Amino acid sequence: MAGRSFLRGSTDESKERLLSRKGYSEFGLNSSGDSEDGVKCRCFRSCSDSIDKFWNGLQETYVKLYEMGRSDPRKVFFATKMGFSLSLVSLLIFFKEPLRHTSQYSIWAILTVVVVFEFSVGATLNKGFNRAIGTFSAGALALGIAEVSILAGKFEEVVIVISIFIAGFCASYAKLYPPMKTYEYGFRVFLLTYCIVLVSGNNSRTFFDTALYRLLLIAVGAGICLVVNICICPIWSGEDLHKLVVKNFKIVASSLEGCVNGYLQCVEYERIPSKILIYQASDDPLYSGYRSVVQSSSQEESLLDFALWEPPHGPYRTFNYPWRNYVKVSGALRHCAFMVMAMHGCILSEIQAPPEKRLVFASELHRIGNAGAKVLRELGDKIEKMEKLSSGDILREIHEAGEELQLKIDEKSYLLVNSESWATAPQFKEQAEPMSIIDVKDDENKVIKSFSDMWDVQNPNMSMDSRMPCLISSDSMFKPSWPRLSFTAEAPLLNQQESKVYESASSLSLATFASLLIEFVARLQNLVDAFQELSEKADFKVPIDQPVGKEVAGFWNRLRSCFHSKN
């Protein structure tokens, strides 16, 4: 038996060695050929996957481009106008007579259309003005320097190089001056034109022709841009600024209502999205709402710069239209939006007031939220319709609501502080000595020690170094471990002292939210003043008071009323 087993084992080993030498696997297939086929299959599969991925990405891009054009047809009109302008200016290439040199310098007209043609009329006028000023001033200066260089004789090249250095230094340094920021493009065109006229004119000795044709063809390109952009479906930056301000009013009104309703409904975030903590775009509707208003200042400034260049159009029928007042109104609105942001921070806060205490002030808080949103929407509608305010006081209702909340806070102030300590607190005498700095520090140390003791009781396994929460780089993260306690009979309490500390902190959270809402009411006056200043300077129309009962017009009705009057 032992011999048979030994013989069988040796036979198997020799067979395996033989198969491995011949390149066969244990399944009877050619291993080397199979590996080559596997490599080919993997290469083919990776190529096919790449092609499929590219095709799917191309389809997704096409769908997004289609949706972009469908949502804003002005972008399609802009692309069409751009193509039409380039087609018109390219006809200069085919000019043979009477301007033979036009086709030689036609590239400047084409470049002007590509660079100057912008989305809005104001941006096109701004770019065109900068290009015209830069080209004209550089051409005139280059012609003067060219004459000086010719008089210099053999030092001609030295004069040209030194002049280019001086022009480059002066233009580059001047455009860094903050008031010259608007003309930065003009400085770039100045340098480009100055260098081209001097260098190309020095080679061909045609300084004047180079400067003249460049100036004329740039004027032709800029003229085509202006005519096409203004006469065919014009897009106005002032109108975009007007709509943006109106949109911001509606967004802040919705965010205010959402914050107040969410706080009264005791909305709590079990997880805070990490994008909110680092102030990035998030899907949270409240956060994304007021964040878009706060960040719209840069967009408003760019629209303002272009709107100032636009001529009177549409409802904006006066020169020097007060576009800056639109930005001023939006700034006052943003000042109110900061309070909405702070109120949303109370919802995201670790220390939350118990529902039973929120219910005490629910009607007053809800009334202020609704009245504030109503004021913001009414102001937004007035700006959209370009109407002045009515004769009544638009802030009367919300001021009454704010006073009612303040009276309720004075009446129920014992809910916002630890009222039990009032009776046991020592009465201060008139001539009592002030507390020393050492006593104040001792009290602070006691408070800090009480918080740290409560932490150690709840987290006995955590060391002192692990008390600070660490940020997790994920889409959402847990809040730091400040416990949320609702001080009801069912809530488990560690001990009486700890519960009193937590109760005082949570009550202060409610007082913070109420004070932020009252501050929002106070800031509305500044917003109304900014709106009234805008309505006066922009000459908004006076609103027509709606009649109580509307009489049906008609011949028979007038005849019937005539007989009734006679009777």
Coordinates of C-alpha atoms in Angstrom, one line a residue:
M1 CA 0.0 0.0 0.0
A2 CA 2.8 2.3 0.8
G3 CA 4.5 1.5 -2.5
R4 CA 1.3 2.2 -4.4
S5 CA 0.8 5.6 -2.7
F6 CA 4.4 6.6 -3.3
L7 CA 4.1 5.5 -7.0
R8 CA 0.9 7.4 -7.4
G9 CA 2.3 10.6 -5.8
S10 CA 5.4 10.5 -8.0
T11 CA 3.3 9.9 -11.1
D12 CA 1.1 13.0 -10.3
E13 CA 4.1 15.2 -9.7
S14 CA 5.8 14.2 -13.0
K15 CA 2.5 14.8 -14.8
E16 CA 2.1 18.3 -13.4
R17 CA 5.7 19.2 -14.3
L18 CA 5.1 17.9 -17.8
L19 CA 1.9 20.0 -18.2
S20 CA 3.6 23.1 -16.8
R21 CA 6.4 22.8 -19.3
K22 CA 4.1 22.4 -22.3
G23 CA 2.1 25.5 -21.2
Y24 CA -1.1 23.7 -20.3
S25 CA -3.1 24.5 -17.3
E26 CA -4.8 22.0 -15.0
F27 CA -8.0 22.4 -17.0
G28 CA -6.3 21.3 -20.2
L29 CA -6.1 24.7 -21.9
N30 CA -3.2 26.5 -23.3
S31 CA -2.3 29.0 -20.5
S32 CA 0.0 31.3 -22.6
G33 CA -2.5 31.6 -25.4
D34 CA -5.3 32.2 -22.9
S35 CA -3.3 35.0 -21.3
E36 CA -2.8 36.7 -24.6
D37 CA -6.5 36.4 -25.5
G38 CA -7.3 37.8 -22.0
V39 CA -5.2 40.8 -22.5
K40 CA -6.8 41.4 -25.9
C41 CA -10.3 41.1 -24.3
R42 CA -9.4 43.5 -21.5
C43 CA -8.1 46.0 -24.0
F44 CA -11.1 45.7 -26.2
R45 CA -13.4 46.0 -23.1
S46 CA -11.6 49.1 -21.8
C47 CA -11.8 50.7 -25.2
S48 CA -15.5 49.9 -25.6
D49 CA -16.2 51.2 -22.0
S50 CA -14.3 54.4 -22.8
I51 CA -16.3 54.9 -26.0
D52 CA -19.6 54.3 -24.2
K53 CA -18.6 56.7 -21.4
F54 CA -17.7 59.3 -24.0
W55 CA -21.0 58.9 -25.8
N56 CA -23.0 59.0 -22.6
G57 CA -21.2 62.2 -21.5
L58 CA -21.8 63.7 -24.9
Q59 CA -25.5 63.0 -24.7
E60 CA -25.7 64.4 -21.1
T61 CA -23.9 67.6 -22.3
Y62 CA -26.3 68.0 -25.2
V63 CA -29.3 67.6 -22.9
K64 CA -27.8 70.2 -20.5
L65 CA -27.1 72.6 -23.3
Y66 CA -30.7 72.2 -24.6
E67 CA -32.1 72.8 -21.1
M68 CA -29.9 75.9 -20.7
G69 CA -31.2 77.4 -23.9
R70 CA -34.8 76.4 -23.1
S71 CA -34.6 78.0 -19.6
D72 CA -33.0 81.3 -20.9
P73 CA -33.7 81.9 -24.7
R74 CA -31.6 85.0 -24.5
K75 CA -28.4 82.9 -24.6
V76 CA -29.6 81.4 -27.9
F77 CA -30.2 84.9 -29.3
F78 CA -26.8 86.0 -28.1
A79 CA -25.0 83.2 -29.9
T80 CA -27.0 83.9 -33.1
K81 CA -26.2 87.6 -33.0
M82 CA -22.5 86.7 -32.5
G83 CA -22.5 84.5 -35.6
F84 CA -24.3 87.1 -37.6
S85 CA -21.8 89.9 -36.6
L86 CA -18.8 87.7 -37.6
S87 CA -20.4 86.9 -40.9
L88 CA -20.9 90.6 -41.7
V89 CA -17.4 91.6 -40.7
S90 CA -15.9 88.8 -42.7
L91 CA -17.2 90.3 -45.9
L92 CA -14.3 92.8 -45.6
I93 CA -11.9 90.1 -46.7
F94 CA -13.5 90.0 -50.1
F95 CA -13.1 93.8 -50.7
K96 CA -10.8 94.4 -53.7
E97 CA -11.8 97.9 -54.8
P98 CA -11.7 100.8 -53.9
L99 CA -9.9 99.9 -50.6
R100 CA -7.3 97.4 -51.7
H101 CA -5.6 97.3 -48.3
T102 CA -8.8 96.6 -46.4
S103 CA -8.6 92.8 -46.8
Q104 CA -5.0 92.9 -45.6
Y105 CA -6.0 94.5 -42.2
S106 CA -9.4 92.9 -41.9
I107 CA -8.2 90.7 -39.1
W108 CA -8.5 93.7 -36.7
A109 CA -12.2 94.0 -37.4
I110 CA -12.8 90.3 -36.8
L111 CA -10.8 90.4 -33.6
T112 CA -12.8 93.4 -32.5
V113 CA -16.1 91.6 -32.9
V114 CA -14.8 88.5 -31.1
V115 CA -13.5 90.6 -28.2
V116 CA -16.0 93.4 -27.9
F117 CA -19.3 91.5 -28.5
E118 CA -20.7 90.8 -25.0
F119 CA -23.9 89.3 -23.6
S120 CA -25.5 92.7 -22.7
V121 CA -25.6 96.1 -24.3
G122 CA -23.8 97.8 -21.4
A123 CA -20.9 95.3 -21.4
T124 CA -20.5 95.8 -25.2
L125 CA -20.5 99.6 -24.8
N126 CA -18.0 99.3 -22.0
K127 CA -15.6 97.1 -24.0
G128 CA -16.0 99.1 -27.2
F129 CA -15.2 102.4 -25.4
N130 CA -12.1 100.9 -23.8
R131 CA -10.9 99.5 -27.1
A132 CA -11.5 102.7 -28.9
I133 CA -9.7 104.8 -26.3
G134 CA -6.8 102.4 -26.1
T135 CA -6.4 102.1 -29.9
F136 CA -6.7 105.9 -30.5
S137 CA -4.3 107.0 -27.8
A138 CA -1.7 104.2 -28.6
G139 CA -1.8 105.0 -32.3
A140 CA -1.3 108.7 -31.8
L141 CA 1.6 108.1 -29.4
A142 CA 3.2 105.5 -31.6
L143 CA 3.2 107.8 -34.6
G144 CA 4.9 110.5 -32.6
I145 CA 7.5 108.1 -31.2
A146 CA 8.1 106.7 -34.8
E147 CA 8.9 110.2 -36.0
V148 CA 11.4 110.6 -33.2
S149 CA 13.0 107.3 -33.8
I150 CA 13.5 108.1 -37.5
L151 CA 15.2 111.4 -36.5
A152 CA 17.5 109.4 -34.2
G153 CA 19.2 107.7 -37.2
K154 CA 21.3 104.7 -36.2
F155 CA 19.7 104.8 -32.7
E156 CA 16.3 104.2 -34.1
E157 CA 16.0 100.7 -32.6
V158 CA 17.2 101.9 -29.2
V159 CA 14.6 104.6 -29.1
I160 CA 11.8 102.1 -30.0
V161 CA 12.8 99.5 -27.4
I162 CA 13.2 102.2 -24.7
S163 CA 9.8 103.7 -25.5
I164 CA 8.1 100.3 -25.5
F165 CA 9.6 99.6 -22.0
I166 CA 8.4 103.0 -20.7
A167 CA 4.9 102.5 -22.2
G168 CA 4.6 99.0 -20.8
F169 CA 5.8 100.1 -17.3
C170 CA 3.4 103.1 -17.1
A171 CA 0.3 101.3 -18.5
S172 CA 0.8 98.2 -16.3
Y173 CA 1.4 100.3 -13.2
A174 CA -1.5 102.6 -13.9
K175 CA -4.1 99.8 -14.3
L176 CA -3.3 98.6 -10.8
Y177 CA -4.7 101.8 -9.4
P178 CA -8.2 100.9 -8.0
P179 CA -10.1 103.8 -9.8
M180 CA -8.6 102.5 -13.1
K181 CA -10.0 99.0 -12.7
T182 CA -12.9 99.8 -15.0
Y183 CA -10.4 100.7 -17.8
E184 CA -8.1 97.6 -17.4
Y185 CA -9.1 96.3 -20.9
G186 CA -8.3 99.7 -22.4
F187 CA -4.7 99.6 -21.0
R188 CA -4.3 96.1 -22.5
V189 CA -5.4 97.3 -25.9
F190 CA -3.1 100.4 -25.6
L191 CA -0.1 98.2 -25.1
L192 CA -1.0 95.8 -27.9
T193 CA -1.6 98.6 -30.4
Y194 CA 1.4 100.6 -29.4
C195 CA 3.8 97.6 -29.9
I196 CA 2.2 96.5 -33.1
V197 CA 2.3 99.9 -34.7
L198 CA 6.0 100.5 -33.8
V199 CA 7.3 97.0 -34.6
S200 CA 5.4 96.4 -37.9
G201 CA 5.8 100.0 -39.0
N202 CA 9.5 99.9 -38.5
N203 CA 9.8 96.9 -40.8
S204 CA 7.6 98.2 -43.6
R205 CA 8.1 101.9 -43.0
T206 CA 4.3 102.4 -43.0
F207 CA 3.6 103.7 -39.5
F208 CA 0.8 105.9 -40.6
D209 CA -1.0 103.3 -42.8
T210 CA -0.8 100.7 -40.0
A211 CA -2.2 103.0 -37.4
L212 CA -4.9 104.4 -39.7
Y213 CA -6.2 101.1 -41.0
R214 CA -6.2 99.5 -37.5
L215 CA -8.2 102.4 -36.1
L216 CA -10.7 102.4 -39.0
L217 CA -11.3 98.6 -38.9
I218 CA -11.6 98.5 -35.2
A219 CA -14.2 101.3 -35.5
V220 CA -16.0 99.2 -38.1
G221 CA -16.0 96.1 -35.9
A222 CA -17.2 98.0 -32.9
G223 CA -20.0 99.6 -34.9
I224 CA -21.2 96.3 -36.2
C225 CA -21.2 95.0 -32.6
L226 CA -23.2 97.9 -31.3
V227 CA -25.8 98.0 -34.1
V228 CA -26.5 94.2 -33.9
N229 CA -26.5 94.1 -30.2
I230 CA -28.9 97.0 -29.7
C231 CA -31.2 96.5 -32.7
I232 CA -31.7 92.7 -32.6
C233 CA -33.2 91.4 -29.3
P234 CA -31.2 93.7 -27.0
I235 CA -30.2 92.3 -23.6
W236 CA -30.0 95.0 -20.9
S237 CA -27.9 94.7 -17.7
G238 CA -30.1 97.2 -16.0
E239 CA -33.1 95.0 -16.5
D240 CA -31.2 92.0 -15.1
L241 CA -30.2 94.1 -12.0
H242 CA -33.8 95.1 -11.5
K243 CA -35.0 91.5 -11.6
L244 CA -32.2 90.3 -9.3
V245 CA -33.2 92.8 -6.6
V246 CA -36.9 91.7 -6.9
K247 CA -35.8 88.1 -6.7
N248 CA -33.8 88.7 -3.6
F249 CA -36.8 90.2 -1.8
K250 CA -38.9 87.1 -2.4
I251 CA -36.1 84.8 -1.3
V252 CA -35.5 86.6 2.0
A253 CA -39.2 86.6 2.7
S254 CA -39.5 82.8 2.1
S255 CA -36.3 82.2 4.2
L256 CA -37.8 84.3 7.1
E257 CA -41.0 82.3 7.1
G258 CA -39.1 79.1 6.9
C259 CA -36.9 79.9 9.9
V260 CA -39.7 81.0 12.2
N261 CA -41.9 78.1 11.3
G262 CA -39.1 75.6 11.6
Y263 CA -38.1 77.0 15.0
L264 CA -41.7 76.8 16.3
Q265 CA -42.1 73.3 14.9
C266 CA -38.9 72.3 16.8
V267 CA -37.1 71.2 13.6
E268 CA -33.8 69.6 14.6
Y269 CA -31.0 68.5 12.4
E270 CA -29.7 65.1 13.4
R271 CA -26.8 65.6 11.0
I272 CA -25.6 69.0 9.7
P273 CA -24.4 68.8 6.1
S274 CA -20.7 69.5 6.0
K275 CA -21.2 72.0 3.2
I276 CA -23.2 74.3 5.6
L277 CA -20.3 74.2 8.1
I278 CA -17.8 75.4 5.5
Y279 CA -20.3 77.8 3.9
Q280 CA -20.6 76.1 0.5
A281 CA -23.7 75.4 -1.7
S282 CA -26.1 72.9 -0.1
D283 CA -29.5 71.4 -0.9
D284 CA -31.0 72.9 2.3
P285 CA -33.7 75.4 1.0
L286 CA -33.3 77.8 3.9
Y287 CA -29.6 77.9 3.8
S288 CA -29.4 78.1 0.0
G289 CA -32.0 80.9 0.0
Y290 CA -30.3 83.4 2.2
R291 CA -26.8 82.3 1.0
S292 CA -27.7 83.3 -2.6
V293 CA -28.8 86.7 -1.4
V294 CA -25.7 87.3 0.7
Q295 CA -23.4 86.3 -2.2
S296 CA -25.2 88.3 -4.8
S297 CA -23.3 91.5 -4.1
S298 CA -20.5 90.7 -6.6
Q299 CA -23.1 90.0 -9.3
E300 CA -24.9 93.2 -8.5
E301 CA -21.7 95.2 -8.7
S302 CA -20.8 93.8 -12.2
L303 CA -24.4 94.4 -13.4
L304 CA -24.2 98.0 -12.1
D305 CA -20.9 98.7 -13.9
F306 CA -22.5 97.7 -17.2
A307 CA -25.9 99.3 -16.5
L308 CA -24.3 102.7 -16.1
W309 CA -23.2 102.5 -19.7
E310 CA -26.6 101.8 -21.2
P311 CA -28.8 104.5 -22.8
P312 CA -32.4 105.1 -21.7
H313 CA -34.6 102.2 -22.7
G314 CA -37.9 100.7 -21.8
P315 CA -39.2 101.9 -18.4
Y316 CA -35.8 103.4 -17.6
R317 CA -36.4 106.5 -19.6
T318 CA -33.9 109.0 -18.1
F319 CA -30.2 109.6 -18.4
N320 CA -28.2 109.0 -15.3
Y321 CA -30.8 106.5 -14.1
P322 CA -30.2 105.8 -10.3
W323 CA -28.9 102.3 -10.7
R324 CA -26.7 102.7 -7.7
N325 CA -29.8 103.0 -5.6
Y326 CA -30.9 99.5 -6.6
V327 CA -27.6 98.2 -5.2
K328 CA -28.2 100.4 -2.1
V329 CA -31.6 98.8 -1.6
S330 CA -30.2 95.4 -2.0
G331 CA -27.5 96.2 0.5
A332 CA -30.2 97.1 3.1
L333 CA -32.0 93.9 2.3
R334 CA -28.8 92.0 2.8
H335 CA -28.4 93.6 6.2
C336 CA -31.7 92.1 7.1
A337 CA -30.8 88.8 5.6
F338 CA -27.9 88.5 8.1
M339 CA -30.5 88.3 10.9
V340 CA -32.2 85.4 9.0
M341 CA -28.9 83.7 8.8
A342 CA -28.4 84.1 12.5
M343 CA -31.9 82.7 13.2
H344 CA -31.1 79.7 11.1
G345 CA -28.0 79.3 13.2
C346 CA -30.2 79.0 16.2
I347 CA -32.0 76.1 14.6
L348 CA -28.6 74.5 13.9
S349 CA -27.3 75.3 17.4
E350 CA -26.4 72.6 19.9
I351 CA -28.4 74.2 22.7
Q352 CA -32.1 74.1 21.9
A353 CA -35.0 75.5 23.9
P354 CA -37.6 73.0 25.0
P355 CA -40.9 72.9 23.0
E356 CA -43.0 73.9 26.0
K357 CA -41.2 77.2 26.3
R358 CA -41.3 77.9 22.6
L359 CA -45.1 77.4 22.7
V360 CA -45.4 80.2 25.2
F361 CA -44.1 82.7 22.6
A362 CA -45.4 80.9 19.5
S363 CA -48.1 83.3 18.5
E364 CA -45.9 86.4 18.8
L365 CA -43.0 84.9 16.9
H366 CA -45.4 83.6 14.2
R367 CA -47.0 86.9 13.8
I368 CA -43.7 88.7 13.4
G369 CA -42.5 86.1 10.8
N370 CA -45.7 86.5 8.7
A371 CA -45.7 90.3 9.0
G372 CA -42.0 90.6 8.1
A373 CA -42.4 88.3 5.0
K374 CA -45.5 90.4 4.0
V375 CA -43.4 93.6 4.2
L376 CA -40.6 92.1 2.1
R377 CA -42.9 90.8 -0.5
E378 CA -44.8 94.1 -0.8
L379 CA -41.6 96.0 -1.2
G380 CA -40.5 93.5 -3.9
D381 CA -43.7 93.9 -5.7
K382 CA -43.4 97.7 -5.6
I383 CA -39.9 97.6 -7.1
E384 CA -41.1 95.1 -9.8
K385 CA -44.0 97.4 -10.7
M386 CA -42.0 100.5 -10.1
E387 CA -44.6 102.0 -7.8
K388 CA -44.2 104.2 -4.7
L389 CA -45.6 103.1 -1.3
S390 CA -49.2 103.8 -0.5
S391 CA -50.2 106.5 2.0
G392 CA -50.4 104.0 4.9
D393 CA -47.5 102.9 7.2
I394 CA -46.1 99.7 5.8
L395 CA -44.3 98.9 9.0
R396 CA -47.2 99.5 11.4
E397 CA -48.3 95.9 11.7
I398 CA -44.8 94.4 12.2
H399 CA -44.0 97.2 14.7
E400 CA -47.1 96.2 16.7
A401 CA -46.1 92.6 16.5
G402 CA -42.6 93.4 17.7
E403 CA -43.9 95.4 20.7
E404 CA -46.2 92.6 21.6
L405 CA -43.3 90.1 21.6
Q406 CA -41.2 92.5 23.7
L407 CA -44.1 92.8 26.3
K408 CA -44.5 89.1 26.3
I409 CA -40.8 88.7 27.0
D410 CA -41.0 91.2 29.9
E411 CA -44.0 89.4 31.2
K412 CA -42.6 85.8 30.9
S413 CA -39.0 86.7 31.6
Y414 CA -38.8 84.1 34.4
L415 CA -38.9 81.5 31.7
L416 CA -35.7 82.8 30.1
V417 CA -33.6 82.8 33.2
N418 CA -33.1 80.7 36.3
S419 CA -35.7 82.5 38.4
E420 CA -35.1 80.2 41.4
S421 CA -31.8 81.9 42.1
W422 CA -33.5 85.3 42.5
A423 CA -34.8 84.6 45.9
T424 CA -31.6 83.3 47.2
A425 CA -29.4 85.9 45.5
P426 CA -27.8 88.4 48.0
Q427 CA -29.1 91.9 47.7
F428 CA -26.5 94.4 46.7
K429 CA -26.1 97.3 48.9
E430 CA -25.6 100.8 47.5
Q431 CA -22.2 101.2 49.0
A432 CA -21.1 97.6 48.4
E433 CA -17.6 97.2 47.2
P434 CA -17.2 96.1 43.6
M435 CA -16.0 92.6 42.9
S436 CA -12.3 92.1 42.4
I437 CA -10.8 90.5 39.4
I438 CA -9.9 87.5 41.4
D439 CA -13.5 86.9 42.4
V440 CA -14.6 87.2 38.8
K441 CA -12.0 84.7 37.7
D442 CA -13.1 82.3 40.5
D443 CA -16.7 82.5 39.3
E444 CA -15.7 81.8 35.7
N445 CA -13.6 78.8 36.8
K446 CA -16.6 77.5 38.7
V447 CA -18.8 77.7 35.6
I448 CA -16.2 76.1 33.4
K449 CA -15.7 73.4 36.0
S450 CA -19.4 72.6 36.2
F451 CA -19.6 72.2 32.4
S452 CA -16.5 70.0 32.4
D453 CA -17.8 67.9 35.2
M454 CA -21.0 67.3 33.3
W455 CA -19.1 66.2 30.3
D456 CA -17.0 63.8 32.3
V457 CA -20.1 62.2 33.8
Q458 CA -21.7 61.7 30.4
N459 CA -18.4 60.7 28.6
P460 CA -16.3 58.9 31.2
N461 CA -14.2 57.0 28.6
M462 CA -13.2 60.1 26.7
S463 CA -10.0 62.0 27.5
M464 CA -9.6 65.7 27.8
D465 CA -8.0 65.9 24.4
S466 CA -11.0 64.4 22.6
R467 CA -13.5 66.9 23.9
M468 CA -13.3 69.1 20.8
P469 CA -15.3 67.6 17.9
C470 CA -13.3 66.7 14.8
L471 CA -14.6 67.6 11.3
I472 CA -15.3 64.7 9.1
S473 CA -14.8 65.1 5.4
S474 CA -18.0 63.6 4.3
D475 CA -21.2 64.8 2.8
S476 CA -22.8 65.1 6.2
M477 CA -21.4 65.0 9.7
F478 CA -22.7 64.5 13.2
K479 CA -23.1 67.5 15.4
P480 CA -20.8 67.9 18.4
S481 CA -22.0 66.1 21.5
W482 CA -23.7 68.8 23.4
P483 CA -26.8 66.9 24.5
R484 CA -30.2 68.1 23.6
L485 CA -32.4 67.9 26.6
S486 CA -36.1 68.7 26.8
F487 CA -36.8 69.4 30.4
T488 CA -40.0 67.4 30.8
A489 CA -41.0 64.8 33.3
E490 CA -40.0 61.9 30.9
A491 CA -36.5 63.2 30.2
P492 CA -33.8 61.5 32.1
L493 CA -31.8 63.9 34.2
L494 CA -28.3 63.3 35.6
N495 CA -28.9 65.3 38.7
Q496 CA -30.7 68.4 39.8
Q497 CA -27.7 70.8 39.5
E498 CA -26.9 69.6 35.9
S499 CA -30.5 70.0 34.8
K500 CA -30.6 73.5 36.0
V501 CA -27.5 74.4 34.1
Y502 CA -28.9 72.9 30.9
E503 CA -32.3 74.5 31.5
S504 CA -30.7 78.0 31.8
A505 CA -28.6 77.5 28.6
S506 CA -31.6 76.3 26.6
S507 CA -33.8 79.2 27.8
L508 CA -31.1 81.6 26.7
S509 CA -31.3 80.0 23.2
L510 CA -35.0 81.0 23.0
A511 CA -34.1 84.5 24.2
T512 CA -31.5 84.7 21.5
F513 CA -33.9 83.8 18.7
A514 CA -36.5 86.3 20.0
S515 CA -33.9 89.1 20.2
L516 CA -32.7 88.3 16.6
L517 CA -36.3 88.6 15.4
I518 CA -36.8 91.9 17.1
E519 CA -33.5 93.2 15.6
F520 CA -34.8 92.1 12.2
V521 CA -37.9 94.3 12.8
A522 CA -35.7 97.2 13.7
R523 CA -33.6 96.9 10.5
L524 CA -36.6 97.0 8.3
Q525 CA -36.8 100.8 8.7
N526 CA -33.5 101.3 7.0
L527 CA -34.8 99.1 4.1
V528 CA -37.9 101.2 3.7
D529 CA -35.9 104.4 3.7
A530 CA -33.6 103.1 1.0
F531 CA -36.7 102.1 -1.1
Q532 CA -38.3 105.5 -0.7
E533 CA -35.1 107.2 -1.8
L534 CA -35.0 104.9 -4.9
S535 CA -38.6 105.6 -5.7
E536 CA -38.1 109.3 -5.6
K537 CA -34.9 109.4 -7.7
A538 CA -36.3 106.9 -10.2
D539 CA -39.6 108.7 -10.4
F540 CA -41.8 105.7 -9.6
K541 CA -45.4 106.0 -10.4
V542 CA -48.0 106.8 -7.7
P543 CA -50.1 103.7 -7.0
I544 CA -53.8 103.9 -7.9
D545 CA -56.1 103.1 -4.9
Q546 CA -58.5 100.3 -5.9
P547 CA -62.2 101.3 -5.5
V548 CA -64.3 99.4 -3.0
G549 CA -67.0 98.4 -5.5
K550 CA -66.4 98.3 -9.3
E551 CA -69.3 99.4 -11.4
V552 CA -70.0 97.6 -14.7
A553 CA -69.7 100.0 -17.6
G554 CA -72.2 100.0 -20.4
F555 CA -74.9 102.0 -22.2
W556 CA -77.9 100.4 -20.5
N557 CA -76.3 100.7 -17.0
R558 CA -75.7 104.4 -17.6
L559 CA -79.2 104.9 -18.9
R560 CA -80.7 103.1 -15.9
S561 CA -78.6 105.2 -13.5
C562 CA -79.9 108.3 -15.2
F563 CA -83.5 107.3 -14.6
H564 CA -82.8 106.5 -11.0
S565 CA -81.2 109.9 -10.5
K566 CA -84.3 111.6 -11.9
N567 CA -86.6 109.6 -9.7

